[in-house]
Coordinates of N, CA, C and O in Angstrom, one line a residue:
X8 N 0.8 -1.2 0.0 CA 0.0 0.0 0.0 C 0.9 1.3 0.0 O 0.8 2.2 -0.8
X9 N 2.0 1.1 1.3 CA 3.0 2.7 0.8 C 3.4 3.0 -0.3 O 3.5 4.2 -0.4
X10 N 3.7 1.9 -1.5 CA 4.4 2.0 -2.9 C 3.4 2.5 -3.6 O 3.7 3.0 -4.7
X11 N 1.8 2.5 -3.4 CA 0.9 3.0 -4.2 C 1.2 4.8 -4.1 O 1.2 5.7 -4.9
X12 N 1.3 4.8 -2.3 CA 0.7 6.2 -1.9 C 2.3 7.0 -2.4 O 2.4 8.2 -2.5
X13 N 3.3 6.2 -2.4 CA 4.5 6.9 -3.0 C 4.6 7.5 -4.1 O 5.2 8.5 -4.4
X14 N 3.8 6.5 -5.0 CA 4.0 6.7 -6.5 C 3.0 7.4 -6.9 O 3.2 8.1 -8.0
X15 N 1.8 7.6 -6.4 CA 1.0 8.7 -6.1 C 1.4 10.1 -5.7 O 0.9 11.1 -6.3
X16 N 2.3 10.2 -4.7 CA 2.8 11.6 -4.1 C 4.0 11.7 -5.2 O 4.2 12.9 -5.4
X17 N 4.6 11.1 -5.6 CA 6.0 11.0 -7.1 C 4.9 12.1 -8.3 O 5.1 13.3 -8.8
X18 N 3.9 11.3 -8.4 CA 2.9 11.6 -9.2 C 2.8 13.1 -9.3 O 3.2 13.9 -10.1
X19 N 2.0 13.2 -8.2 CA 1.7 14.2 -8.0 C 3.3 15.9 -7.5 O 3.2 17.1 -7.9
X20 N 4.4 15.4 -6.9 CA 5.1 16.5 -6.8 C 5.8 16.8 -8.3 O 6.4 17.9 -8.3
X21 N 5.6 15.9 -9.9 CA 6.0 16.1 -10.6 C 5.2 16.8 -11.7 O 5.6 17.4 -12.6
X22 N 4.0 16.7 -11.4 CA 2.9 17.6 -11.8 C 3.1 19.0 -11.4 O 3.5 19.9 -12.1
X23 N 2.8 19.0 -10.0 CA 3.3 20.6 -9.3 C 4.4 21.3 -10.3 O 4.6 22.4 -10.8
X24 N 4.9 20.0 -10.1 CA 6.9 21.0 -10.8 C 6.1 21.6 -12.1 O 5.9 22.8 -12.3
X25 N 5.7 20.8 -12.8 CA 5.7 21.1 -14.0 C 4.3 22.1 -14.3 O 3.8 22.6 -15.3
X26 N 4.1 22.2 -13.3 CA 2.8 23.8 -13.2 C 3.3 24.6 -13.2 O 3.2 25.5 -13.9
X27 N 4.6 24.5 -11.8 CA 5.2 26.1 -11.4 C 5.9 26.3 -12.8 O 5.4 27.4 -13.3
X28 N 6.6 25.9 -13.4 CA 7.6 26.1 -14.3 C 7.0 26.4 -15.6 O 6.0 25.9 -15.9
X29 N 7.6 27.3 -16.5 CA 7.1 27.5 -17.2 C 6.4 26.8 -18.3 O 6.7 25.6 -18.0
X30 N 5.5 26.6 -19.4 CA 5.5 25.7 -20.3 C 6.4 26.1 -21.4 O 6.1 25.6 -22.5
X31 N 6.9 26.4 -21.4 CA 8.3 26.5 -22.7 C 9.8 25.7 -21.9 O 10.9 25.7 -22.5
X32 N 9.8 25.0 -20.4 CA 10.6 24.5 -20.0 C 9.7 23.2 -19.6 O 9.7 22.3 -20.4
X33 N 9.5 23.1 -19.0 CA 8.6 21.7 -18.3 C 7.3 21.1 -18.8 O 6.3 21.6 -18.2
X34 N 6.8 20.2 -19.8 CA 5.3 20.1 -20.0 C 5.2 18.7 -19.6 O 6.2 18.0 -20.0
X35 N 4.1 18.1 -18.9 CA 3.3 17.3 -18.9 C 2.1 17.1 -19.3 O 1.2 18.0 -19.2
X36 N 1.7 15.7 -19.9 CA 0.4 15.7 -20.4 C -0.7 15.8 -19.8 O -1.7 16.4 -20.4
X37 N -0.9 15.3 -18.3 CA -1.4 15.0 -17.6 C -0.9 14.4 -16.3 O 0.1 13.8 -16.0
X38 N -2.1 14.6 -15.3 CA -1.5 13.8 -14.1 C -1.1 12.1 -14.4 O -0.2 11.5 -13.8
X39 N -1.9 11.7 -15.3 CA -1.4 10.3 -15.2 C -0.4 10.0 -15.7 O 0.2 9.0 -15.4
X40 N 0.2 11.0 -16.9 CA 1.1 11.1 -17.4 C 2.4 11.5 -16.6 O 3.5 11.1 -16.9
X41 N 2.3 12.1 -15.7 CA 3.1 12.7 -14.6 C 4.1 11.6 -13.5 O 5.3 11.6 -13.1
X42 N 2.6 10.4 -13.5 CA 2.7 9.4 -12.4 C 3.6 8.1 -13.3 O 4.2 7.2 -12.8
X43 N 3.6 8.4 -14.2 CA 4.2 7.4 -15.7 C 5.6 7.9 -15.6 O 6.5 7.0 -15.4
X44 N 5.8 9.2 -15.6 CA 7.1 10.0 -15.3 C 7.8 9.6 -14.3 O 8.8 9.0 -14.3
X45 N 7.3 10.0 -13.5 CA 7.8 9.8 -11.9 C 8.3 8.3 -11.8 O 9.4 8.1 -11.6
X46 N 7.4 7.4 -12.0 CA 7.4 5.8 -12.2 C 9.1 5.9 -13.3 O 10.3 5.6 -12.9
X47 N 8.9 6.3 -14.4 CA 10.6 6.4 -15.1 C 11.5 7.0 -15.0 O 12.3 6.8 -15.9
X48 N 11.9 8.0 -14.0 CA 12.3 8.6 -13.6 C 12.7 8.1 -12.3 O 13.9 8.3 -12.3
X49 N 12.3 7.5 -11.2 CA 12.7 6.4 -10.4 C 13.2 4.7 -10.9 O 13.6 3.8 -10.2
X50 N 13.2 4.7 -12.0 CA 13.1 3.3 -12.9 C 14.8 3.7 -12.7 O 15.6 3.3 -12.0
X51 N 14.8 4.8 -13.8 CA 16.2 4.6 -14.5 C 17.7 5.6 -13.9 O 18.8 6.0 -14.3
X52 N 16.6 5.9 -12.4 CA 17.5 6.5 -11.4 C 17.8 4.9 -10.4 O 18.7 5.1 -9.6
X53 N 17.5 4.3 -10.3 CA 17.6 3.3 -9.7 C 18.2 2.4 -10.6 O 18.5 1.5 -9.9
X54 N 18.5 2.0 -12.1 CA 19.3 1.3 -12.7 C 20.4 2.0 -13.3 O 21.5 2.1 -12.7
X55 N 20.0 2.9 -14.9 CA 21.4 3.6 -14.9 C 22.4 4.5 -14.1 O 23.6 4.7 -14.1
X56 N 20.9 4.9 -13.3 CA 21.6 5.8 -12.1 C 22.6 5.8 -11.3 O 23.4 6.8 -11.0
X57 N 22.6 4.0 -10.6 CA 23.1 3.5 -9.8 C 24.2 3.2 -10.4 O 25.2 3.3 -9.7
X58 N 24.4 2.7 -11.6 CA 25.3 2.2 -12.2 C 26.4 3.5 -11.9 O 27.2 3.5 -10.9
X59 N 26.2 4.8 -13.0 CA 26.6 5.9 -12.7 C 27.4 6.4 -11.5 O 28.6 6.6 -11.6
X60 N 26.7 6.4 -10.7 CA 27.0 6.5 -9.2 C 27.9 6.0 -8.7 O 28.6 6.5 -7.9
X61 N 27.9 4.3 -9.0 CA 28.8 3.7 -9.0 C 30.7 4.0 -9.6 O 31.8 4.2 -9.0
X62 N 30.3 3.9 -10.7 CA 31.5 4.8 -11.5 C 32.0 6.1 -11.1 O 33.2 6.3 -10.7
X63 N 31.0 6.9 -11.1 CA 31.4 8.3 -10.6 C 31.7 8.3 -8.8 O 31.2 9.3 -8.2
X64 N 32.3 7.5 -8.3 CA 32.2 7.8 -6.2 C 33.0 8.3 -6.0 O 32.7 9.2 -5.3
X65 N 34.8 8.2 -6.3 CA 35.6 9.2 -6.1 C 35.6 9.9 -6.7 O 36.7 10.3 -6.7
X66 N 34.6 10.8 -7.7 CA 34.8 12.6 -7.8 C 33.3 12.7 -7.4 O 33.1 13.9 -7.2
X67 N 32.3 12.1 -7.2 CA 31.2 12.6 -6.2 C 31.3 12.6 -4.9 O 30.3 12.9 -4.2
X68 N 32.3 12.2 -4.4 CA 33.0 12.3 -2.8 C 33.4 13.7 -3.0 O 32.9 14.7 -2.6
X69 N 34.6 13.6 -3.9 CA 35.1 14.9 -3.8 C 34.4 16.3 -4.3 O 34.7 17.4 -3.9
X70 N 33.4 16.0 -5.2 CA 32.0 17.1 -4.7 C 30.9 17.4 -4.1 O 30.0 18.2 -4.3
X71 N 31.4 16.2 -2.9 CA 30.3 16.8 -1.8 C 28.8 15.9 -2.7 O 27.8 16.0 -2.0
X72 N 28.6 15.2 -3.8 CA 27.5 14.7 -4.1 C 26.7 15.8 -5.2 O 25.5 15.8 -5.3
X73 N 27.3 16.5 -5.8 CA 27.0 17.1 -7.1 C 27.4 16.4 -8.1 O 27.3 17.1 -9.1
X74 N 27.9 15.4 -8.4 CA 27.6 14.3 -9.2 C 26.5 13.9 -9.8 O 25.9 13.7 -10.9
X75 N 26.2 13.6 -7.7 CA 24.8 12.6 -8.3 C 23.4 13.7 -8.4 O 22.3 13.4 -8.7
X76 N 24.0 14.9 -8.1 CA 22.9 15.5 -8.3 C 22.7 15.8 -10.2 O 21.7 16.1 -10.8
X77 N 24.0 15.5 -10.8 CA 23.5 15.7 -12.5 C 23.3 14.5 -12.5 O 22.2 14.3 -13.2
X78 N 23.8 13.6 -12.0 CA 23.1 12.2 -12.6 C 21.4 12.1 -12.6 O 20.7 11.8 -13.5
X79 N 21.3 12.5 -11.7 CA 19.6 12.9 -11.5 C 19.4 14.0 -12.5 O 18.4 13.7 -13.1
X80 N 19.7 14.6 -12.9 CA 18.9 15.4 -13.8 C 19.6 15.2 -15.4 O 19.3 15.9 -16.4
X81 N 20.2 14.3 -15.5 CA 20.2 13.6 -17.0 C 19.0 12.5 -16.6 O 17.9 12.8 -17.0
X82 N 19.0 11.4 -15.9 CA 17.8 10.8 -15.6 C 16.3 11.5 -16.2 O 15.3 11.0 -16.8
X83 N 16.5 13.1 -15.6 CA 15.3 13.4 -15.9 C 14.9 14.0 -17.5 O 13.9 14.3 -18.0
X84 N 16.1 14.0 -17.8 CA 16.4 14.3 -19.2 C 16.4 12.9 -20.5 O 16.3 12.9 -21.7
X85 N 16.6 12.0 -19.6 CA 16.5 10.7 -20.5 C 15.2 10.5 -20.3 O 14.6 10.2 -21.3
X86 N 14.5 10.7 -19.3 CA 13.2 10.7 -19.0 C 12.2 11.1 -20.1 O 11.3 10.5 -20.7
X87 N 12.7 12.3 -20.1 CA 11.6 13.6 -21.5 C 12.0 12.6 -22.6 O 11.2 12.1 -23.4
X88 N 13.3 12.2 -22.8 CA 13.5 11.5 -24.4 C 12.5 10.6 -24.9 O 11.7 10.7 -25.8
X89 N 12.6 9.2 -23.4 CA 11.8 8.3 -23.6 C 10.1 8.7 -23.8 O 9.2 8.1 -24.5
X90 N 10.0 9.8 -23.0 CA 8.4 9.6 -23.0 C 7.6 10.6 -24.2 O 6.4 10.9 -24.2
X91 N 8.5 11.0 -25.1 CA 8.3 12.2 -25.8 C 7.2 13.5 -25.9 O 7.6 14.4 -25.2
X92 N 6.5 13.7 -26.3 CA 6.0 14.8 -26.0 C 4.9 14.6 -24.7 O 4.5 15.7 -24.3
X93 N 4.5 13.5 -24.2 CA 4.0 13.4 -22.8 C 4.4 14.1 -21.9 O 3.7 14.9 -21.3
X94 N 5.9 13.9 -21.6 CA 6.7 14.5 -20.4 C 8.4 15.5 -21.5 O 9.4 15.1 -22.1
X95 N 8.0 16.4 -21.2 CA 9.1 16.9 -21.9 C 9.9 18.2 -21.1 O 9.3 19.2 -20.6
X96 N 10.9 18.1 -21.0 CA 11.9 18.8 -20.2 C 12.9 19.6 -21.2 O 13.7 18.9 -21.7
X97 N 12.9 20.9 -21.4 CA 13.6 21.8 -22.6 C 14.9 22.0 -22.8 O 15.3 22.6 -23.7
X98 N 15.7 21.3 -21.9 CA 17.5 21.5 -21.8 C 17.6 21.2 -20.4 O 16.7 21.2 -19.5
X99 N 18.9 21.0 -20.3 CA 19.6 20.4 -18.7 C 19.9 21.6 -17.8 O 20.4 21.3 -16.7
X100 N 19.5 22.8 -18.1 CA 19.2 23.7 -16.9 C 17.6 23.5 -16.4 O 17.4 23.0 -15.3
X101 N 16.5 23.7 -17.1 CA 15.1 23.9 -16.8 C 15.2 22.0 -15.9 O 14.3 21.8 -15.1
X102 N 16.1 21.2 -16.2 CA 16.0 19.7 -15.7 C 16.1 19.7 -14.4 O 15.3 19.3 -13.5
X103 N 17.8 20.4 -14.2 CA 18.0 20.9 -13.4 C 16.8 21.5 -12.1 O 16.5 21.0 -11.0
X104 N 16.3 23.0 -12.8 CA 15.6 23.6 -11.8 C 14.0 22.4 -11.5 O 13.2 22.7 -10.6
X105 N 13.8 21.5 -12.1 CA 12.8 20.5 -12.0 C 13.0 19.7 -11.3 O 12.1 19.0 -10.7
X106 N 14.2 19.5 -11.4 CA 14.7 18.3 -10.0 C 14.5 18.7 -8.9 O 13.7 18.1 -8.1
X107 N 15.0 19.9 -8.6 CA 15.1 20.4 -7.3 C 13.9 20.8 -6.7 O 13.8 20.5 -5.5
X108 N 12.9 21.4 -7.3 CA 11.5 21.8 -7.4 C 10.8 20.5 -6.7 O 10.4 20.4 -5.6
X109 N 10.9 19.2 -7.8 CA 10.4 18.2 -7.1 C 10.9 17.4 -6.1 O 10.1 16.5 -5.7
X110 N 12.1 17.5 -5.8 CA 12.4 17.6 -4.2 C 12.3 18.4 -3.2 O 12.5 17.9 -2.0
X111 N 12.2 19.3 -3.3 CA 11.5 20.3 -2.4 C 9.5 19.6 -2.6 O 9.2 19.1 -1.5
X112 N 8.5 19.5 -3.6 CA 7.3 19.3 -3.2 C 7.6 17.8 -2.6 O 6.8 17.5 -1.7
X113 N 8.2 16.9 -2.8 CA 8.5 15.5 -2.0 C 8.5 15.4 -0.6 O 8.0 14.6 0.2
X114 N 9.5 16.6 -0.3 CA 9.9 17.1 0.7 C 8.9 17.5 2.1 O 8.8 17.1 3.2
X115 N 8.1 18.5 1.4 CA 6.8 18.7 2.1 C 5.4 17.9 2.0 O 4.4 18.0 2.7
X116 N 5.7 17.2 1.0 CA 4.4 15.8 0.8 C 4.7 14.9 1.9 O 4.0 14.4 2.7
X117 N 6.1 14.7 1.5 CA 6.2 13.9 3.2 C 6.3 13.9 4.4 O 6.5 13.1 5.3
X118 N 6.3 15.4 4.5 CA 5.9 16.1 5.7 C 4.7 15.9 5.9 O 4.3 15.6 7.0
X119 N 3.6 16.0 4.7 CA 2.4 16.3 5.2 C 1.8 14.3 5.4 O 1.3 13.8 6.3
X120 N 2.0 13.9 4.5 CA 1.5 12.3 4.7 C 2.5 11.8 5.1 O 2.4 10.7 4.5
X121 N 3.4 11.8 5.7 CA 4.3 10.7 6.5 C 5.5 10.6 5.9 O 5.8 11.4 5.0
X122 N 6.7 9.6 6.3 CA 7.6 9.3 6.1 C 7.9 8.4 5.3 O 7.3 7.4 5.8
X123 N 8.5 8.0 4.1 CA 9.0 6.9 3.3 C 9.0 5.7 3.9 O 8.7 4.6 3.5
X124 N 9.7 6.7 5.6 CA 10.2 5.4 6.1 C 9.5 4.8 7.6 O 10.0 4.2 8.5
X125 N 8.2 5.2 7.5 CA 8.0 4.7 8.8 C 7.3 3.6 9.3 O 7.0 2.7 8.5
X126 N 7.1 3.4 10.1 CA 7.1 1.7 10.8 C 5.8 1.9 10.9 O 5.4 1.3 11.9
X127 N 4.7 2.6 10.2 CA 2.7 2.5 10.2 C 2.5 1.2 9.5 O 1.9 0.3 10.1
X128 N 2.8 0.9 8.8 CA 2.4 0.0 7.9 C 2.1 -1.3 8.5 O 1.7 -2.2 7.7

């Protein structure tokens, strides 16, 4: 049941992003389209991602983890490729300010419904 209400709140903080931000930088087709995003965007942050991360640990040590913060936002840029005009992201700056956007609404979603990690379940 948490993995529903995750991918639901994924869902939904990538929608938000893509409201605040302009439409000449961020478009989504829709919420469900959003939740499809979010879903591949955790996909391939969790496979190529990791790989990545892997590779890159001694100079993402020595940046303090600005590494993996582009790693994440090519993710979200492989993201827009795959899903083509559904989820589309304009260049690796606007990806950029979209990552961060929907970590910050993550951030307070799980303030407001709970913790990723908590022992309710």
């Amino acid at each position: 049941m948490r993995f529903i209400i995750d991918v639901l709140l994924t869902g939904l903080a990538v929608f938000l992003a893509a409201l605040i931000l302009p439409t000449s930088a961020v478009t989504v087709a829709g919420f469900g389209w959003a939740i499809v995003a979010g879903l591949i965007i955790a996909f391939v942050n969790a496979t190529i991602g990791t790989v990545l991360r892997v590779f890159t640990f001694p100079l993402n040590f020595l940046t303090l983890g600005l590494i993996s913060f582009i790693i994440t936002v090519l993710m979200v840029q492989l993201t827009s490729y795959f899903m083509g005009t559904k989820f589309e992201v304009a260049n690796f700056w606007w990806a950029a300010v979209f990552a961060i956007i929907v970590a910050l609404i993550q951030l307070l979603l799980n303030g407001i419904f709970g913790s990723k990690n908590s022992n309710s379940d």
